[in-house]
Short mmCIF file of C-alpha atoms in Angstrom, two decimals:
data_model
loop_
_atom_site.label_atom_id
_atom_site.label_comp_id
_atom_site.label_asym_id
_atom_site.label_seq_id
_atom_site.Cartn_x
_atom_site.Cartn_y
_atom_site.Cartn_z
CA MET A 1 -24.53 15.56 3.85
CA ILE A 2 -22.50 12.33 3.88
CA ARG A 3 -24.15 8.81 4.34
CA ILE A 4 -23.02 7.61 7.76
CA THR A 5 -21.87 4.10 7.22
CA ASP A 6 -19.71 1.69 9.50
CA GLU A 7 -16.70 2.72 7.58
CA ILE A 8 -17.43 6.45 8.43
CA LEU A 9 -17.97 5.69 12.05
CA ASN A 10 -14.77 4.09 12.16
CA LYS A 11 -12.89 6.78 10.43
CA TYR A 12 -14.59 9.27 12.95
CA LEU A 13 -13.56 7.19 15.74
CA ASP A 14 -9.84 7.26 14.72
CA GLY A 15 -10.05 10.90 13.89
CA ASP A 16 -9.48 10.34 10.02
CA LEU A 17 -12.33 12.66 8.86
CA SER A 18 -12.16 16.27 7.80
CA ARG A 19 -13.48 18.74 10.33
CA GLU A 20 -16.31 19.61 7.95
CA GLU A 21 -17.12 15.53 7.67
CA ALA A 22 -16.72 15.18 11.48
CA GLU A 23 -19.23 17.94 11.99
CA GLN A 24 -21.83 16.13 9.73
CA VAL A 25 -21.24 12.86 11.75
CA LYS A 26 -21.68 14.53 14.81
CA SER A 27 -24.97 16.17 13.98
CA GLY A 28 -26.06 12.92 12.36
CA LEU A 29 -25.35 10.95 15.78
CA ARG A 30 -27.27 13.56 17.61
CA ALA A 31 -30.17 13.06 15.11
CA SER A 32 -30.44 9.17 15.24
CA GLU A 33 -30.50 7.32 18.37
CA GLU A 34 -29.93 3.91 16.57
CA LEU A 35 -26.56 5.43 14.94
CA MET A 36 -25.58 6.76 18.54
CA LYS A 37 -26.06 3.17 20.01
CA GLN A 38 -23.68 1.78 17.11
CA TYR A 39 -21.31 4.54 17.63
CA ASN A 40 -21.20 4.07 21.46
CA ALA A 41 -20.88 0.21 21.18
CA LEU A 42 -18.04 0.70 18.72
CA LYS A 43 -16.35 3.22 21.10
CA LEU A 44 -16.71 0.85 24.11
CA VAL A 45 -15.19 -1.95 22.07
CA HIS A 46 -12.46 0.19 21.00
CA GLN A 47 -11.54 1.32 24.61
CA LYS A 48 -11.76 -2.25 26.06
CA LEU A 49 -9.31 -3.36 23.25
CA PHE A 50 -6.70 -0.93 24.47
CA VAL A 51 -6.92 -2.48 28.09
CA MET A 52 -6.67 -5.95 26.64
CA LYS A 53 -4.41 -8.21 28.69
CA GLU A 54 -1.44 -9.84 27.09
CA ASP A 55 -0.89 -13.54 27.42
CA GLU A 56 2.13 -14.95 29.34
CA VAL A 57 4.83 -17.52 27.99
CA SER A 58 5.41 -20.30 30.59
CA PRO A 59 7.86 -19.53 33.36
CA GLY A 60 11.47 -20.07 32.49
CA PHE A 61 11.09 -19.35 28.88
CA THR A 62 13.75 -16.80 28.69
CA ASP A 63 16.38 -18.96 30.58
CA THR A 64 15.60 -22.08 28.27
CA LEU A 65 16.09 -19.84 25.22
CA MET A 66 19.38 -18.24 26.55
CA MET A 67 20.73 -21.81 27.18
CA GLN A 68 19.88 -22.83 23.59
CA ILE A 69 21.56 -19.60 22.35
CA VAL A 70 24.81 -20.33 24.33
CA LYS A 71 24.50 -24.01 23.54
CA ARG A 72 24.39 -23.30 19.75
CA LYS A 73 27.13 -20.50 19.90
CA PHE A 74 29.66 -22.88 21.24
CA ALA A 75 28.62 -26.09 19.48
CA ILE A 76 30.67 -27.12 16.26
CA PRO A 77 28.71 -27.26 13.16
CA LYS A 78 27.79 -30.61 12.00
CA GLN A 79 29.83 -30.21 8.69
CA GLN A 80 33.04 -29.09 10.39
CA LYS A 81 32.62 -31.75 12.93
CA TYR A 82 32.57 -34.35 10.13
CA PHE A 83 35.41 -32.70 8.31
CA ILE A 84 37.77 -32.71 11.36
CA PHE A 85 36.77 -36.26 12.25
CA SER A 86 37.61 -37.49 8.77
CA ILE A 87 41.02 -35.66 8.67
CA ALA A 88 41.98 -37.03 11.99
CA THR A 89 40.96 -40.45 10.93
CA PHE A 90 42.90 -40.34 7.92
CA ILE A 91 46.01 -38.91 9.54
CA THR A 92 45.76 -41.77 12.56
CA LEU A 93 45.36 -44.47 9.58
CA LEU A 94 48.39 -42.99 7.74
CA CYS A 95 50.51 -43.23 11.04
CA LEU A 96 49.31 -46.64 11.71
CA VAL A 97 50.23 -47.89 8.29
CA ILE A 98 53.62 -46.26 8.40
CA LEU A 99 54.12 -47.75 11.91
CA GLY A 100 52.90 -51.17 10.62
CA LEU A 101 55.26 -51.14 7.68
CA SER A 102 58.19 -50.14 9.94
CA ILE A 103 57.47 -53.05 12.40
CA SER A 104 57.05 -55.59 9.52
CA ALA A 105 60.24 -54.47 7.91
CA ILE A 106 62.38 -54.49 11.17
CA ILE A 107 60.60 -57.94 11.89
CA SER A 108 61.71 -59.29 8.44
CA SER A 109 65.22 -57.93 8.70
CA ALA A 110 65.67 -58.90 12.50
CA PRO A 111 67.92 -61.98 12.96
CA SER A 112 66.08 -65.24 13.06
CA SER A 113 67.82 -66.21 16.14
CA ILE A 114 66.27 -63.90 18.61
CA GLY A 115 65.05 -66.77 20.63
CA ASP A 116 68.61 -68.11 20.65
CA SER A 117 70.48 -64.97 21.29
CA LYS A 118 72.30 -64.53 24.35
CA SER A 119 70.43 -61.72 26.08
CA VAL A 120 67.13 -59.94 25.40
CA LEU A 121 68.77 -56.55 25.71
CA VAL A 122 70.85 -57.34 22.47
CA SER A 123 67.73 -58.32 20.60
CA VAL A 124 65.91 -55.07 21.72
CA THR A 125 68.95 -53.05 20.70
CA ASN A 126 68.82 -54.73 17.31
CA LEU A 127 65.20 -54.05 16.90
CA SER A 128 65.36 -50.55 18.07
CA ASP A 129 68.39 -50.05 15.46
CA GLY A 130 66.34 -51.66 12.76
CA LEU A 131 63.36 -49.43 13.52
CA VAL A 132 65.76 -46.44 13.29
CA LYS A 133 67.18 -47.54 10.08
CA THR A 134 63.76 -48.09 8.47
CA LEU A 135 62.39 -44.69 9.55
CA LYS A 136 65.73 -43.14 8.49
CA HIS A 137 65.39 -44.68 5.13
CA THR A 138 61.59 -43.85 4.62
CA PHE A 139 62.14 -39.94 5.91
CA SER A 140 65.44 -39.29 4.05
CA GLY A 141 66.05 -38.57 0.44
CA LYS A 142 63.49 -39.63 -1.99
CA GLY A 143 61.08 -41.26 0.64
CA LEU A 144 60.98 -37.81 2.33
CA SER A 145 60.19 -35.92 -0.80
CA ILE A 146 57.49 -38.30 -1.70
CA ILE A 147 55.90 -38.11 1.92
CA GLY A 148 56.28 -34.51 2.07
CA SER A 149 54.65 -34.04 -1.37
CA ILE A 150 51.78 -36.44 -0.25
CA PHE A 151 51.06 -34.38 2.96
CA SER A 152 51.38 -30.78 1.02
CA PHE A 153 49.00 -32.12 -1.47
CA LEU A 154 46.59 -33.43 1.32
CA ILE A 155 46.95 -29.93 3.30
CA ILE A 156 46.20 -27.93 0.09
CA ILE A 157 43.11 -29.97 -0.72
CA SER A 158 41.91 -29.78 3.08
CA GLY A 159 42.69 -26.14 3.09
CA TYR A 160 40.52 -25.67 -0.05
CA PHE A 161 37.55 -27.70 1.19
CA PHE A 162 37.78 -25.95 4.68
CA PHE A 163 37.71 -22.62 3.01
CA GLU A 164 34.71 -23.38 0.90
CA MET A 165 32.83 -24.69 3.80
CA GLN A 166 33.50 -21.40 5.70
CA LYS A 167 32.44 -19.35 2.94
CA ARG A 168 29.35 -21.24 2.45
CA ALA A 169 28.54 -20.95 6.17
CA LYS A 170 29.07 -17.26 6.11
CA THR A 171 26.81 -16.94 2.83
CA SER A 172 23.92 -18.94 4.35
CA LEU A 173 24.22 -16.92 7.57
CA GLY A 174 24.04 -13.60 5.51
CA ASN A 175 21.04 -14.75 3.22
CA GLY A 176 19.36 -16.91 5.61
CA GLN A 177 17.06 -14.25 6.57
CA GLN A 178 15.80 -12.00 4.01
CA LEU A 179 14.23 -9.73 6.74
CA MET B 1 19.85 -1.66 32.05
CA ARG B 2 16.13 -2.02 31.64
CA ASN B 3 15.79 1.51 30.36
CA LEU B 4 18.14 0.81 27.41
CA SER B 5 16.79 1.37 24.02
CA ASP B 6 16.46 -1.82 21.75
CA GLN B 7 19.19 -0.50 19.36
CA GLU B 8 21.73 -0.11 22.40
CA ILE B 9 20.84 -3.59 23.57
CA ILE B 10 21.45 -4.97 20.08
CA ASP B 11 24.72 -3.07 19.87
CA SER B 12 25.89 -4.87 23.22
CA VAL B 13 24.78 -8.11 22.00
CA ARG B 14 26.63 -7.74 18.81
CA LYS B 15 29.71 -6.94 20.86
CA GLY B 16 29.39 -10.28 22.46
CA ASN B 17 27.40 -9.45 25.73
CA ASP B 18 25.04 -12.36 24.65
CA SER B 19 23.20 -12.18 28.04
CA ASP B 20 21.92 -8.68 27.16
CA TYR B 21 19.67 -10.75 24.49
CA SER B 22 17.53 -11.86 27.46
CA ILE B 23 16.39 -8.12 28.00
CA ILE B 24 15.10 -8.13 24.51
CA ILE B 25 13.43 -11.69 24.96
CA ASN B 26 11.73 -10.27 28.12
CA ARG B 27 10.65 -7.20 26.71
CA TYR B 28 8.76 -8.73 23.61
CA LYS B 29 7.78 -12.34 24.65
CA ASN B 30 4.53 -11.91 26.00
CA LYS B 31 3.58 -9.45 23.25
CA ALA B 32 4.63 -11.67 20.54
CA PHE B 33 3.47 -14.63 22.17
CA SER B 34 -0.18 -13.04 22.27
CA MET B 35 -0.15 -12.29 18.71
CA LEU B 36 0.99 -16.01 17.84
CA LYS B 37 -1.52 -17.53 20.08
CA ARG B 38 -4.32 -15.63 18.51
CA MET B 39 -3.01 -16.44 14.90
CA LEU B 40 -2.14 -20.12 15.56
CA LYS B 41 -5.13 -20.75 17.84
CA ASN B 42 -2.69 -22.87 19.96
CA GLU B 43 -0.74 -22.27 22.82
CA PHE B 44 1.94 -24.89 22.45
CA ASP B 45 2.53 -24.09 18.86
CA ALA B 46 2.75 -20.35 19.70
CA GLU B 47 5.41 -20.87 22.27
CA GLU B 48 7.42 -23.11 19.89
CA ILE B 49 7.41 -20.61 17.09
CA LEU B 50 8.19 -18.05 19.51
CA GLN B 51 11.54 -19.77 20.49
CA ASP B 52 12.27 -20.00 16.86
CA CYS B 53 11.63 -16.48 16.17
CA PHE B 54 13.89 -15.35 18.93
CA LEU B 55 16.76 -17.78 17.65
CA LYS B 56 16.06 -16.45 14.08
CA ALA B 57 16.32 -12.89 15.26
CA TYR B 58 19.47 -13.47 17.31
CA ASN B 59 21.14 -15.34 14.29
CA SER B 60 20.19 -12.59 12.04
CA LEU B 61 21.06 -9.57 14.12
CA ILE B 62 24.18 -9.15 11.92
CA ASN B 63 21.79 -8.18 9.07
CA PHE B 64 19.72 -5.76 11.41
CA LYS B 65 20.85 -2.47 9.88
CA GLY B 66 18.66 -0.42 12.34
CA GLU B 67 16.61 1.37 9.35
CA ALA B 68 13.37 0.09 10.71
CA LYS B 69 12.59 -0.14 14.39
CA PHE B 70 13.71 -3.43 16.00
CA SER B 71 10.06 -4.14 17.13
CA THR B 72 8.89 -3.83 13.50
CA TRP B 73 11.69 -6.19 12.22
CA PHE B 74 11.02 -8.55 14.94
CA TYR B 75 7.16 -8.73 14.55
CA ARG B 76 7.85 -9.32 10.79
CA ILE B 77 9.74 -12.38 11.78
CA VAL B 78 7.03 -13.43 14.07
CA TYR B 79 4.24 -12.72 11.62
CA ASN B 80 5.96 -14.61 8.70
CA SER B 81 6.81 -17.55 10.88
CA ALA B 82 3.06 -17.74 12.00
CA LEU B 83 2.00 -17.63 8.25
CA THR B 84 4.47 -20.49 7.44
CA LYS B 85 3.41 -22.56 10.32
CA LEU B 86 -0.26 -22.15 9.25
CA SER B 87 0.80 -22.93 5.64
CA SER B 88 2.53 -25.99 6.66
CA GLN B 89 -0.62 -27.08 8.66
CA LYS B 90 -2.29 -26.72 5.39
CA ARG B 91 -4.38 -23.97 6.32
CA LYS B 92 -5.70 -21.37 3.67
CA ILE B 93 -3.65 -18.62 3.22
CA GLU B 94 -5.04 -16.03 1.04
CA SER B 95 -3.50 -13.25 -1.04
CA GLU B 96 -3.43 -9.69 0.23
CA MET B 97 -6.74 -8.78 -1.66
CA SER B 98 -8.62 -11.72 -1.12
CA SER B 99 -7.49 -11.27 2.43
CA VAL B 100 -9.12 -8.01 2.75
CA GLU B 101 -12.32 -9.42 1.11
CA GLU B 102 -11.87 -12.31 3.75
CA HIS B 103 -15.50 -13.51 4.41
CA PHE B 104 -15.94 -14.18 8.22
CA ASP B 105 -19.10 -14.16 9.43
CA LEU B 106 -18.91 -14.89 13.13
CA GLN B 107 -22.49 -13.58 13.56
CA SER B 108 -24.09 -16.37 11.50
CA GLU B 109 -21.54 -19.12 12.85
CA HIS B 110 -22.13 -18.24 16.62
CA ASN B 111 -24.97 -17.17 18.71
CA ALA B 112 -24.02 -14.20 20.69
CA ASP B 113 -24.89 -16.26 23.77
CA ASP B 114 -21.85 -18.47 22.87
CA PHE B 115 -19.76 -15.65 23.93
CA GLU B 116 -21.85 -14.75 26.92
CA LYS B 117 -19.63 -13.94 29.73
CA LYS B 118 -20.00 -11.81 32.80
CA ASP B 119 -17.01 -9.75 31.93
CA ILE B 120 -16.77 -7.56 28.54
CA GLN B 121 -13.04 -8.15 28.63
CA GLU B 122 -13.41 -11.95 28.60
CA PHE B 123 -16.07 -11.61 25.89
CA ILE B 124 -13.92 -9.55 23.77
CA GLN B 125 -10.96 -11.93 24.19
CA ASP B 126 -13.12 -14.79 23.22
CA ILE B 127 -14.12 -13.12 20.05
CA ILE B 128 -10.66 -12.23 18.84
CA LYS B 129 -9.80 -15.92 19.24
CA LYS B 130 -12.41 -16.70 16.69
CA LEU B 131 -11.28 -13.94 14.03
CA PRO B 132 -9.26 -15.13 11.03
CA GLU B 133 -5.50 -14.98 11.81
CA ARG B 134 -4.64 -11.70 9.83
CA HIS B 135 -7.56 -9.74 11.37
CA SER B 136 -6.44 -11.03 15.10
CA ALA B 137 -3.04 -10.40 14.08
CA ILE B 138 -3.94 -6.62 13.45
CA ILE B 139 -5.98 -6.39 16.40
CA THR B 140 -3.10 -7.52 18.62
CA MET B 141 -0.43 -5.37 16.95
CA PHE B 142 -2.79 -2.32 16.86
CA TYR B 143 -4.24 -2.50 20.48
CA LEU B 144 -1.90 -4.68 22.54
CA ASN B 145 1.59 -3.87 20.92
CA GLU B 146 0.35 -0.27 20.14
CA MET B 147 1.89 -0.25 16.97
CA SER B 148 1.08 2.28 14.21
CA ILE B 149 -0.95 1.60 11.06
CA GLU B 150 2.08 2.09 8.90
CA GLU B 151 4.13 -0.32 11.08
CA ILE B 152 1.42 -2.81 10.87
CA SER B 153 1.34 -2.38 7.17
CA ASP B 154 5.10 -2.81 7.16
CA VAL B 155 5.18 -5.93 9.07
CA MET B 156 2.41 -7.72 6.99
CA GLY B 157 3.48 -6.22 3.74
CA ILE B 158 0.28 -5.12 2.71
CA SER B 159 -0.98 -1.38 2.05
CA ILE B 160 -2.05 0.93 4.77
CA SER B 161 -5.61 1.15 3.31
CA ASN B 162 -5.94 -2.73 3.50
CA VAL B 163 -4.77 -2.63 7.07
CA LYS B 164 -7.50 -0.06 7.78
CA VAL B 165 -10.20 -1.99 6.28
CA MET B 166 -9.18 -5.27 8.15
CA LEU B 167 -9.01 -3.15 11.24
CA HIS B 168 -12.47 -1.57 10.97
CA ARG B 169 -14.04 -5.05 9.83
CA SER B 170 -12.72 -6.68 12.85
CA ARG B 171 -13.84 -3.85 15.07
CA ASN B 172 -17.47 -3.96 13.62
CA THR B 173 -17.54 -7.70 14.16
CA LEU B 174 -16.67 -7.29 17.67
CA ARG B 175 -19.25 -4.45 18.05
CA ASP B 176 -22.24 -6.28 16.29
CA LEU B 177 -21.57 -9.52 18.60
CA PHE B 178 -21.29 -7.16 21.46
CA LEU B 179 -24.79 -5.57 20.69
CA LYS B 180 -26.38 -8.80 20.11
CA SER B 181 -25.13 -10.01 23.84
CA LYS B 182 -26.83 -9.35 26.96
CA LEU B 183 -23.73 -7.27 28.05
CA SER B 184 -24.76 -4.59 25.79
CA GLU B 185 -27.84 -3.82 28.00
CA GLU B 186 -25.68 -3.12 30.87
CA PHE B 187 -23.21 -0.85 29.10
CA ILE B 188 -25.32 0.89 26.35
#
């Protein structure tokens, strides 16, 4: 005869006992009113738990969440944003420096008698000629090779960092959840 | 669309139909919320953590290989997130064994009349809120989410026998408090 403990009653309720053990519990329950009371209470709690109501999230939960998902999907990652911004700033600054240098070269090579010249058109033509000449000089022969090399070097460096960044982002996405 | 299985919906989301993820959200939001609310004992935190869980699950869908059921995988995210939150709140998180031995004596802490309600359902809901987080999580997963003991063991990362012990203890506590209440005279 098994001793009918709380554990045995729970197992009986769950149908985890062998047929023989279940029979013993059944007769034990018949013999003891107190035990029967304990079992009935346990059974009632068990039944009531099955019809327990679920709690509800606030209205609009799904919509808010879906909006967040869409927003995150199309958002440029912060790192990428900084990268693009720094490259764009560098190129802009480089262009401004080139432009500034060209203008200063034109001004210095322009005739001092601009104010005395006969027509504004002539001075503008001179200026534009100077600009073209300076640009030609800068972007031809040795100058072009130097600028080309600098740009190629920058592109290679940027490409490397960009590739590394993408690789890191992919790895963190892959390992982020060990689930 | 509502009759689609979880796996079919996930496949569709992976193909780029993000809006289908809302079906998954609607399918699990209230059940997961119930579990979180009972574990964290706070409605606001529960909803915040639930949002994070759905976002985490969405971002990790690529890692979901379908070896386990989506529900088991998702509830594991929910359960672990709740534990992390509790841990960050400097709440005591005990190891598996000590958790099974977890001492909770609601009967001495509370008079049964504290839980006195007109309705037995309300009475039970009140006591579940007072159970330790792991016990209330098991009760919610087993009864509300209708998960098997094996699935619960998988979610919680503990053995099947430990899940059973914790489930039985929670049930016994509910029964003992019920028997002490005036409600028992009506029902038993």
